[in-house]
mmCIF file of C-alpha atoms in Angstrom:
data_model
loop_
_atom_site.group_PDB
_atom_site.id
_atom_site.type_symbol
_atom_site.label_atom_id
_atom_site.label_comp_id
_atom_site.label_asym_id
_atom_site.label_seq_id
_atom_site.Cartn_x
_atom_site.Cartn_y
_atom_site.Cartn_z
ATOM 1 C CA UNK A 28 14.105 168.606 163.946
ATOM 2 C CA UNK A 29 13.140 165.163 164.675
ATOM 3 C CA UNK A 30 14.112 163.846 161.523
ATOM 4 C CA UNK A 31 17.533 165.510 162.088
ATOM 5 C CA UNK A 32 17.298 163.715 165.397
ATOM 6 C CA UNK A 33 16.434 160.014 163.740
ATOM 7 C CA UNK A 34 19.555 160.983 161.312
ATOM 8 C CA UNK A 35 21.830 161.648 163.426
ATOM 9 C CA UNK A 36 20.886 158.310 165.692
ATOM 10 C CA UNK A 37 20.959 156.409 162.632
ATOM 11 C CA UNK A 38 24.615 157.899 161.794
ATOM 12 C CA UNK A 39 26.237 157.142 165.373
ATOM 13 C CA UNK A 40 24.888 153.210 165.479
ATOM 14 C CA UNK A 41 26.045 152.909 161.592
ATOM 15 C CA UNK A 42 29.454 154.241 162.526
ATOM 16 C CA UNK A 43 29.694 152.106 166.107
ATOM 17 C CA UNK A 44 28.869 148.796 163.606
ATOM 18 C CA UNK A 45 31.627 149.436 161.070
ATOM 19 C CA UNK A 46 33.957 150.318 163.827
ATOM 20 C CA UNK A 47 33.681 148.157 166.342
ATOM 21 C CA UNK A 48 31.399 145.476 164.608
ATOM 22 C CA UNK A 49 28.763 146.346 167.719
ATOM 23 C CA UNK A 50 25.450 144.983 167.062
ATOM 24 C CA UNK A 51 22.817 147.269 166.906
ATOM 25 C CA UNK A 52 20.530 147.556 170.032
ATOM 26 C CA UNK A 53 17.526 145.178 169.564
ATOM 27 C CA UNK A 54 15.007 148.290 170.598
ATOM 28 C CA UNK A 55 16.907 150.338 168.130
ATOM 29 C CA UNK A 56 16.475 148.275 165.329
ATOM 30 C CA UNK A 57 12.586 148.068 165.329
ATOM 31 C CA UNK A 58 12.359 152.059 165.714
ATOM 32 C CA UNK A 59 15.402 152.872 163.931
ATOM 33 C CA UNK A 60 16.709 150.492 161.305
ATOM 34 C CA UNK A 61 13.421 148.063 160.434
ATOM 35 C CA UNK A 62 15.176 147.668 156.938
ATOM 36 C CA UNK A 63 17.666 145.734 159.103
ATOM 37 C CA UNK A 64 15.136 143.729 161.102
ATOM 38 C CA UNK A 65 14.788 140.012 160.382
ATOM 39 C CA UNK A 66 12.397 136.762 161.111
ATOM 40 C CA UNK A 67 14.330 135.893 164.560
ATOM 41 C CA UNK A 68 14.118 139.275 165.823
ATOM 42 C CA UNK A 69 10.222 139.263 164.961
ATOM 43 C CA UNK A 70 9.724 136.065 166.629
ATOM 44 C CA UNK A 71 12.184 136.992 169.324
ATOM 45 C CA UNK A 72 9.511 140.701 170.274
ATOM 46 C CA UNK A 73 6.730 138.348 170.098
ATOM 47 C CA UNK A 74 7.858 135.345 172.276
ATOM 48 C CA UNK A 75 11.204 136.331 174.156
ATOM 49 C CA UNK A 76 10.782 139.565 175.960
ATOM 50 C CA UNK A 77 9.238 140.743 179.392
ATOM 51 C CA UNK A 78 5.179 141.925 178.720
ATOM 52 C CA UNK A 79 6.533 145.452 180.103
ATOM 53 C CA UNK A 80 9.635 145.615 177.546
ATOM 54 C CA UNK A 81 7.998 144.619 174.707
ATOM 55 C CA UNK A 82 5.085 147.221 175.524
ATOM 56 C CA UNK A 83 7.806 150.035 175.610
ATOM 57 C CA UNK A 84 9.133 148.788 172.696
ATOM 58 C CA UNK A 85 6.057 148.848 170.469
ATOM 59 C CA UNK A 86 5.069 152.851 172.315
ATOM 60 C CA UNK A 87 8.893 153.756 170.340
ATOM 61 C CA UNK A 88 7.638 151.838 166.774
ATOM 62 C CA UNK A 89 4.754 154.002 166.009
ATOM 63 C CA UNK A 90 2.825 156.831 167.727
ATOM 64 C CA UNK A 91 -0.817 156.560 168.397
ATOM 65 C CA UNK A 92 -3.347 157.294 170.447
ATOM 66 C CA UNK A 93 -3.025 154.163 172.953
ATOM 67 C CA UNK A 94 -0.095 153.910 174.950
ATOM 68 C CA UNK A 95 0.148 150.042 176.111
ATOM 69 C CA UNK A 96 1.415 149.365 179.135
ATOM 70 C CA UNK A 97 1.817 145.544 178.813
ATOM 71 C CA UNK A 98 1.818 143.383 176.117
ATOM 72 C CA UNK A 99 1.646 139.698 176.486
ATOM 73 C CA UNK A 100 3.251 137.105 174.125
ATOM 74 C CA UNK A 101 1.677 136.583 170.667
ATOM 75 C CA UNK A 102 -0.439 133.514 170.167
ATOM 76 C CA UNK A 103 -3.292 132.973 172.760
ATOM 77 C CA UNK A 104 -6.196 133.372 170.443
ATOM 78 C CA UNK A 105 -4.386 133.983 167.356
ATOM 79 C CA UNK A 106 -0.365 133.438 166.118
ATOM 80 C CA UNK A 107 -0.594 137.060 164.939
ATOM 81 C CA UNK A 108 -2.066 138.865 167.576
ATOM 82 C CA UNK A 109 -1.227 139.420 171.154
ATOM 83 C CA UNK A 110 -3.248 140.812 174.294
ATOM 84 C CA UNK A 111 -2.125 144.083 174.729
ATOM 85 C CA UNK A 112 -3.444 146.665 178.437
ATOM 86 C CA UNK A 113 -3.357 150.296 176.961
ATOM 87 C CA UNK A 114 -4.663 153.551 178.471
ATOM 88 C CA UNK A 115 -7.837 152.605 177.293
ATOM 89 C CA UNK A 116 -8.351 149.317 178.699
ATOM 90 C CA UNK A 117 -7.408 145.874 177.082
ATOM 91 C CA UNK A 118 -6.794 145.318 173.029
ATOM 92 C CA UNK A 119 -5.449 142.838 170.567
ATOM 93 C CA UNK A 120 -2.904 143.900 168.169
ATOM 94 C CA UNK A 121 -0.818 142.712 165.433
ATOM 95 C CA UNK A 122 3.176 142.667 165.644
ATOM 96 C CA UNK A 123 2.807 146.532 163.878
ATOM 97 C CA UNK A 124 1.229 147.641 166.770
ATOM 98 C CA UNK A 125 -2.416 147.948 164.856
ATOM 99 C CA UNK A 126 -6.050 147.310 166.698
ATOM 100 C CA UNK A 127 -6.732 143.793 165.040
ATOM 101 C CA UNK A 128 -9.417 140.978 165.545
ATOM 102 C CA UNK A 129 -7.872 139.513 161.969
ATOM 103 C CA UNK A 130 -7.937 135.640 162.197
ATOM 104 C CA UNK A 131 -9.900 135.398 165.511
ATOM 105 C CA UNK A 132 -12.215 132.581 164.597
ATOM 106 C CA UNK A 133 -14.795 133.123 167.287
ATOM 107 C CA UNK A 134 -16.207 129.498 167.104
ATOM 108 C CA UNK A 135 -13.747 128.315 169.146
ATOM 109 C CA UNK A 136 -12.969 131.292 170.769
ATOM 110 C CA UNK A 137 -14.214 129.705 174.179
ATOM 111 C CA UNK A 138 -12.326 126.511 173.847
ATOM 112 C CA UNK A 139 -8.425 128.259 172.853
ATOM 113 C CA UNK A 140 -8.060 131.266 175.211
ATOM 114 C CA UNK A 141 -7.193 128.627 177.787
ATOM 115 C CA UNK A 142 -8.932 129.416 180.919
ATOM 116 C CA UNK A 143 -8.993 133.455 179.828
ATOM 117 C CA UNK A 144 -12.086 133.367 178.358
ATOM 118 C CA UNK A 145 -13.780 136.650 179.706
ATOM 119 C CA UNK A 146 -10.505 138.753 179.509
ATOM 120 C CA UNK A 147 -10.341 137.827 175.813
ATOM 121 C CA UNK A 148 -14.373 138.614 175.194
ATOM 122 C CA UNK A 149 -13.590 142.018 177.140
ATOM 123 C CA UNK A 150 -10.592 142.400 174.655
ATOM 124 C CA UNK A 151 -12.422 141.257 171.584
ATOM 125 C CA UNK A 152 -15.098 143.355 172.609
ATOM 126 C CA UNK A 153 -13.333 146.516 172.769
ATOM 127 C CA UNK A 154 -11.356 145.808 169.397
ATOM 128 C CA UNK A 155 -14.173 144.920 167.189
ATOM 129 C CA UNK A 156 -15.298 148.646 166.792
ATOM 130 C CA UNK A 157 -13.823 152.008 167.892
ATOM 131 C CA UNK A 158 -16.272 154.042 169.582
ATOM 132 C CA UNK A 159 -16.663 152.352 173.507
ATOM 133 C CA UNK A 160 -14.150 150.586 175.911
ATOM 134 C CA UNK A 161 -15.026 147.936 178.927
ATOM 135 C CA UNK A 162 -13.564 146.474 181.819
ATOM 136 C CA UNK A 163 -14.243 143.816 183.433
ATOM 137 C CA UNK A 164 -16.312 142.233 181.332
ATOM 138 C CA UNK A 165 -19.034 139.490 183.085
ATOM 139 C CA UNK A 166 -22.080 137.087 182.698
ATOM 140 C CA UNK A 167 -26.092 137.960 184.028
ATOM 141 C CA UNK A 168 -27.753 135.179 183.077
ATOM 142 C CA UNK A 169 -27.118 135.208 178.975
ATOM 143 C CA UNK A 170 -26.156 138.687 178.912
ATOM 144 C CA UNK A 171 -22.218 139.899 178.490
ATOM 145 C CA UNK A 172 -22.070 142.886 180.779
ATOM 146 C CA UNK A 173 -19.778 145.893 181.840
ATOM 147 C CA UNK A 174 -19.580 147.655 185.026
ATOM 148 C CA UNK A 175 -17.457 150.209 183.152
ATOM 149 C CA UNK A 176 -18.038 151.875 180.552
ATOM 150 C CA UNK A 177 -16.329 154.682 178.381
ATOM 151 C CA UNK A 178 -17.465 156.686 175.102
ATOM 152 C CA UNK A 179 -14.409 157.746 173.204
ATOM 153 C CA UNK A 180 -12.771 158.878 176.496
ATOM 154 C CA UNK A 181 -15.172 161.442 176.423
ATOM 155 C CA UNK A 182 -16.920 160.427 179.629
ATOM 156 C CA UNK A 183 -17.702 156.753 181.787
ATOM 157 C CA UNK A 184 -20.521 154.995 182.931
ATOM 158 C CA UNK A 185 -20.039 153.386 185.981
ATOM 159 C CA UNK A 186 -23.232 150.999 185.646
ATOM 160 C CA UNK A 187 -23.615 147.294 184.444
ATOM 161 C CA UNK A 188 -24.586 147.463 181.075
ATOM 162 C CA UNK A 189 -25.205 145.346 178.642
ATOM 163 C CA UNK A 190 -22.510 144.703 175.354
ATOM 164 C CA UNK A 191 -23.521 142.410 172.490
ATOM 165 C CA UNK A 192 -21.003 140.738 170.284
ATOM 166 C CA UNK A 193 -20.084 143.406 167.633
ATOM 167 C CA UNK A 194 -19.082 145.746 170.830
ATOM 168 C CA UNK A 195 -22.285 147.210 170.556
ATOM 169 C CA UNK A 196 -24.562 148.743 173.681
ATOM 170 C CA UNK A 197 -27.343 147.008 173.428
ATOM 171 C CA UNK A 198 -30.702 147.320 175.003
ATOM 172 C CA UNK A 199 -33.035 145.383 172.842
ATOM 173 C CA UNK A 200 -33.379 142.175 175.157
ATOM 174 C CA UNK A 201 -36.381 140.424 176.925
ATOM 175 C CA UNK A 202 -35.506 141.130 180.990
ATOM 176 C CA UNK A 203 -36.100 137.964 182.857
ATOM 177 C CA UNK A 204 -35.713 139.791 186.528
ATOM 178 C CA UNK A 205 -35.046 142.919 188.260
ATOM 179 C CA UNK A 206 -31.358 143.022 187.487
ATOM 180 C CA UNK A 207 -32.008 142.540 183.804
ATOM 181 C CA UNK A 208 -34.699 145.163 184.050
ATOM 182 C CA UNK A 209 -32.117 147.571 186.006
ATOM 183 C CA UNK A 210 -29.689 146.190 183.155
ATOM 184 C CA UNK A 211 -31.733 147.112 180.287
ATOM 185 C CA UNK A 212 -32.334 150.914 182.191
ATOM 186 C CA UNK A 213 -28.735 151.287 182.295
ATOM 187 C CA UNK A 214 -28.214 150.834 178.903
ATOM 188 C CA UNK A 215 -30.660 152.750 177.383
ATOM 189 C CA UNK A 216 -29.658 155.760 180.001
ATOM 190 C CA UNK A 217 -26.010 155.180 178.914
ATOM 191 C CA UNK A 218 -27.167 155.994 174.910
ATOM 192 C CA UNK A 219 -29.046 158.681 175.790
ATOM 193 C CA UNK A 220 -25.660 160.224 177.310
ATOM 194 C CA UNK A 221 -23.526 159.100 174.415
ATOM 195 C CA UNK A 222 -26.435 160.451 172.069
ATOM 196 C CA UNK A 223 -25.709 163.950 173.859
ATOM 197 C CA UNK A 224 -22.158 163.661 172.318
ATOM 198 C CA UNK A 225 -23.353 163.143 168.510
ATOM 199 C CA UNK A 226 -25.670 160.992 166.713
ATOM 200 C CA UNK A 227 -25.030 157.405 167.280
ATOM 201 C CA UNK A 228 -26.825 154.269 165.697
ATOM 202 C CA UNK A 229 -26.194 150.966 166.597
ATOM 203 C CA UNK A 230 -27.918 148.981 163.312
#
């Protein structure tokens, strides 16, 4: 039925354009007709349009399991990827629509996300691997932390933990004070919950 449904949408914007000459709708040609799409109408999705437009329009180019509800223009840490907020907190993606950290060269990450430093960790964080989501991602001293914390949607954690650099829980740190002891807690009581779930190793 749905391919019927593509067919038949493909048939009434074929006939309008040999008709009339009418252009084909620009959301219409990346979910419809990408044989048709060309360089200025990538460039124009990933400069052009409204964060909120160009979200809907990349929800209608492929089904998946996030549903993003803004995506910002392509280029802050990477000319091929773009900040994206989904249902499951914040991402990076490619102009397909794919999870991607693909040229992010974290050396400099600091010095080109322009002032957006800890919203692009958080979204680095959370696209590196596949298993756990954070928000609002912070420093304690030298540790990256998360207030909240989510296992494959399955359930959250609503305690600071701490996050290492592959997107990893990770409790294996020398505490310096109470908070990093109470930091260190929560993280090893937030693996024994995910642990509940499945086996999980973080090696």
């Amino acid at each position: 039925m749905q391919n019927n449904n593509n067919q038949h949408i493909k048939n009434f914007f074929n006939f309008l354009k040999e008709k009339d000459d009418k252009n084909i709708p620009f959301e219409v040609k990346f979910t419809t007709f990408p044989h048709m799409i060309t360089n200025k109408d990538v460039e124009i999705l990933k400069y052009d349009f409204d964060p909120f437009i160009r979200a809907n329009i990349f929800n209608r180019i492929k089904k998946r399991e996030e549903r993003f509800i803004v995506v910002q223009t392509f280029g802050m840490v990477s000319p091929s990827l773009a900040l994206a907020y989904s249902n499951i907190g914040w991402l990076f993606i490619d102009i397909e629509g794919n999870i991607s950290v693909k040229d992010i060269d974290f050396s400099v990450f600091k010095e080109t996300t322009n002032g957006c430093y800890l919203k692009a960790l958080n979204t680095y964080l959370n696209s590196i691997q596949k298993i756990f989501s954070y928000n609002d991602i912070h420093f304690v001293g030298n540790l990256i932390v998360s207030p909240f914390n989510y296992y494959k949607r399955v359930f959250t954690y609503p305690k600071l933990i701490n996050v290492n650099l592959n997107g990893q829980p990770e409790p294996d740190f020398k505490p310096k004070n109470v908070i990093e002891k109470n930091i260190q807690k929560n993280t090893v009581e937030f693996l024994n919950e995910v642990n509940k779930y499945g086996c999980y190793d973080n090696k």
